[in-house]
Amino acid sequence: MGSVVGEKITRLVEYATNPFGPLILVCASGGARMQEGSDFGMLGDIIIAEPNAYIAFAGKRVIEQTLNKTVPEGSQAAESLFHKGLFDSIVPPGVLSELFQLHAFFFPR
């Protein structure tokens, strides 16, 4: 994330929290940019993941090569992390878009 995007997110958070309005952030990245969103992505009041999402700061192979330890298969999958209490819910993308529409109805601009 560049400085311009960071500034836009900062302004958005300030705008939403000033009158105690809601704020929805959708964090999605991968590869060399997978750390984007890791600093604020888990700070929400309600945290929702998509099914089969891969949630990790580093990939399985990188962890295994760095720590010289085996990472259990599926341990970085949304379903596994949900059972450990990391998320409030796992919601399919189609249902998630309906949730956003419902949110927009109750909190219009």
GROMACS .gro file of N, CA and C in nm, residues 16-64:
model
  147
   16ALA      N    1  -1.547   0.832   0.940
   16ALA     CA    2  -1.646   0.737   0.994
   16ALA      C    3  -1.654   0.743   1.146
   17THR      N    4  -1.542   0.766   1.212
   17THR     CA    5  -1.544   0.765   1.358
   17THR      C    6  -1.581   0.898   1.420
   18ASN      N    7  -1.577   1.006   1.344
   18ASN     CA    8  -1.611   1.136   1.399
   18ASN      C    9  -1.756   1.140   1.447
   19PRO      N   10  -1.856   1.107   1.363
   19PRO     CA   11  -1.994   1.104   1.413
   19PRO      C   12  -2.035   0.963   1.459
   20PHE      N   13  -1.939   0.879   1.489
   20PHE     CA   14  -1.964   0.741   1.531
   20PHE      C   15  -2.036   0.661   1.423
   21GLY      N   16  -2.000   0.685   1.299
   21GLY     CA   17  -2.060   0.611   1.189
   21GLY      C   18  -1.991   0.478   1.168
   22PRO      N   19  -2.054   0.389   1.095
   22PRO     CA   20  -1.994   0.258   1.068
   22PRO      C   21  -1.887   0.267   0.960
   23LEU      N   22  -1.798   0.172   0.960
   23LEU     CA   23  -1.693   0.165   0.860
   23LEU      C   24  -1.672   0.019   0.823
   24ILE      N   25  -1.678  -0.011   0.695
   24ILE     CA   26  -1.652  -0.146   0.647
   24ILE      C   27  -1.526  -0.142   0.561
   25LEU      N   28  -1.429  -0.224   0.596
   25LEU     CA   29  -1.308  -0.238   0.515
   25LEU      C   30  -1.302  -0.381   0.464
   26VAL      N   31  -1.273  -0.395   0.337
   26VAL     CA   32  -1.256  -0.527   0.278
   26VAL      C   33  -1.107  -0.541   0.246
   27CYS      N   34  -1.040  -0.626   0.320
   27CYS     CA   35  -0.896  -0.646   0.303
   27CYS      C   36  -0.873  -0.771   0.220
   28ALA      N   37  -0.809  -0.755   0.106
   28ALA     CA   38  -0.782  -0.870   0.020
   28ALA      C   39  -0.654  -0.843  -0.058
   29SER      N   40  -0.554  -0.925  -0.038
   29SER     CA   41  -0.431  -0.915  -0.115
   29SER      C   42  -0.358  -1.048  -0.107
   30GLY      N   43  -0.256  -1.061  -0.185
   30GLY     CA   44  -0.182  -1.187  -0.184
   30GLY      C   45  -0.046  -1.170  -0.246
   31GLY      N   46   0.031  -1.276  -0.242
   31GLY     CA   47   0.165  -1.271  -0.300
   31GLY      C   48   0.256  -1.178  -0.223
   32ALA      N   49   0.332  -1.097  -0.294
   32ALA     CA   50   0.426  -1.006  -0.230
   32ALA      C   51   0.357  -0.897  -0.150
   33ARG      N   52   0.228  -0.876  -0.175
   33ARG     CA   53   0.155  -0.769  -0.106
   33ARG      C   54   0.059  -0.822   0.000
   34MET      N   55   0.077  -0.947   0.041
   34MET     CA   56  -0.019  -1.008   0.132
   34MET      C   57  -0.021  -0.944   0.271
   35GLN      N   58   0.082  -0.867   0.306
   35GLN     CA   59   0.084  -0.803   0.437
   35GLN      C   60  -0.007  -0.681   0.444
   36GLU      N   61  -0.050  -0.630   0.329
   36GLU     CA   62  -0.139  -0.515   0.330
   36GLU      C   63  -0.268  -0.553   0.401
   37GLY      N   64  -0.308  -0.473   0.492
   37GLY     CA   65  -0.429  -0.501   0.567
   37GLY      C   66  -0.404  -0.579   0.694
   38SER      N   67  -0.285  -0.633   0.710
   38SER     CA   68  -0.258  -0.714   0.829
   38SER      C   69  -0.252  -0.629   0.955
   39ASP      N   70  -0.217  -0.502   0.941
   39ASP     CA   71  -0.206  -0.419   1.060
   39ASP      C   72  -0.342  -0.371   1.111
   40PHE      N   73  -0.439  -0.348   1.024
   40PHE     CA   74  -0.570  -0.302   1.071
   40PHE      C   75  -0.682  -0.400   1.039
   41GLY      N   76  -0.654  -0.502   0.964
   41GLY     CA   77  -0.758  -0.596   0.921
   41GLY      C   78  -0.824  -0.674   1.033
   42MET      N   79  -0.756  -0.688   1.145
   42MET     CA   80  -0.811  -0.767   1.256
   42MET      C   81  -0.854  -0.679   1.374
   43LEU      N   82  -0.865  -0.549   1.354
   43LEU     CA   83  -0.898  -0.458   1.463
   43LEU      C   84  -1.047  -0.423   1.469
   44GLY      N   85  -1.126  -0.478   1.380
   44GLY     CA   86  -1.268  -0.443   1.376
   44GLY      C   87  -1.349  -0.500   1.490
   45ASP      N   88  -1.468  -0.446   1.507
   45ASP     CA   89  -1.561  -0.498   1.607
   45ASP      C   90  -1.620  -0.631   1.562
   46ILE      N   91  -1.642  -0.642   1.431
   46ILE     CA   92  -1.694  -0.766   1.372
   46ILE      C   93  -1.599  -0.804   1.259
   47ILE      N   94  -1.548  -0.925   1.263
   47ILE     CA   95  -1.453  -0.970   1.161
   47ILE      C   96  -1.513  -1.089   1.087
   48ILE      N   97  -1.524  -1.074   0.955
   48ILE     CA   98  -1.587  -1.176   0.870
   48ILE      C   99  -1.484  -1.223   0.768
   49ALA      N  100  -1.479  -1.352   0.746
   49ALA     CA  101  -1.390  -1.410   0.645
   49ALA      C  102  -1.474  -1.483   0.540
   50GLU      N  103  -1.418  -1.497   0.421
   50GLU     CA  104  -1.484  -1.575   0.316
   50GLU      C  105  -1.443  -1.721   0.330
   51PRO      N  106  -1.527  -1.812   0.283
   51PRO     CA  107  -1.492  -1.955   0.288
   51PRO      C  108  -1.364  -1.981   0.208
   52ASN      N  109  -1.283  -2.072   0.257
   52ASN     CA  110  -1.159  -2.114   0.191
   52ASN      C  111  -1.056  -2.003   0.177
   53ALA      N  112  -1.073  -1.893   0.252
   53ALA     CA  113  -0.974  -1.785   0.247
   53ALA      C  114  -0.846  -1.831   0.316
   54TYR      N  115  -0.735  -1.784   0.265
   54TYR     CA  116  -0.604  -1.815   0.321
   54TYR      C  117  -0.562  -1.692   0.401
   55ILE      N  118  -0.549  -1.706   0.531
   55ILE     CA  119  -0.519  -1.592   0.617
   55ILE      C  120  -0.386  -1.618   0.688
   56ALA      N  121  -0.285  -1.542   0.649
   56ALA     CA  122  -0.153  -1.560   0.709
   56ALA      C  123  -0.066  -1.440   0.676
   57PHE      N  124   0.032  -1.417   0.760
   57PHE     CA  125   0.127  -1.309   0.734
   57PHE      C  126   0.236  -1.357   0.639
   58ALA      N  127   0.269  -1.484   0.647
   58ALA     CA  128   0.368  -1.544   0.558
   58ALA      C  129   0.313  -1.677   0.509
   59GLY      N  130   0.353  -1.716   0.391
   59GLY     CA  131   0.307  -1.842   0.334
   59GLY      C  132   0.365  -1.964   0.404
   60LYS      N  133   0.301  -2.076   0.382
   60LYS     CA  134   0.341  -2.202   0.445
   60LYS      C  135   0.487  -2.237   0.416
   61ARG      N  136   0.525  -2.228   0.290
   61ARG     CA  137   0.661  -2.263   0.250
   61ARG      C  138   0.764  -2.169   0.314
   62VAL      N  139   0.733  -2.040   0.320
   62VAL     CA  140   0.825  -1.943   0.381
   62VAL      C  141   0.844  -1.973   0.529
   63ILE      N  142   0.735  -2.002   0.598
   63ILE     CA  143   0.743  -2.035   0.741
   63ILE      C  144   0.826  -2.161   0.762
   64GLU      N  145   0.799  -2.263   0.681
   64GLU     CA  146   0.871  -2.390   0.697
   64GLU      C  147   1.020  -2.374   0.671
   0.00000   0.00000   0.00000
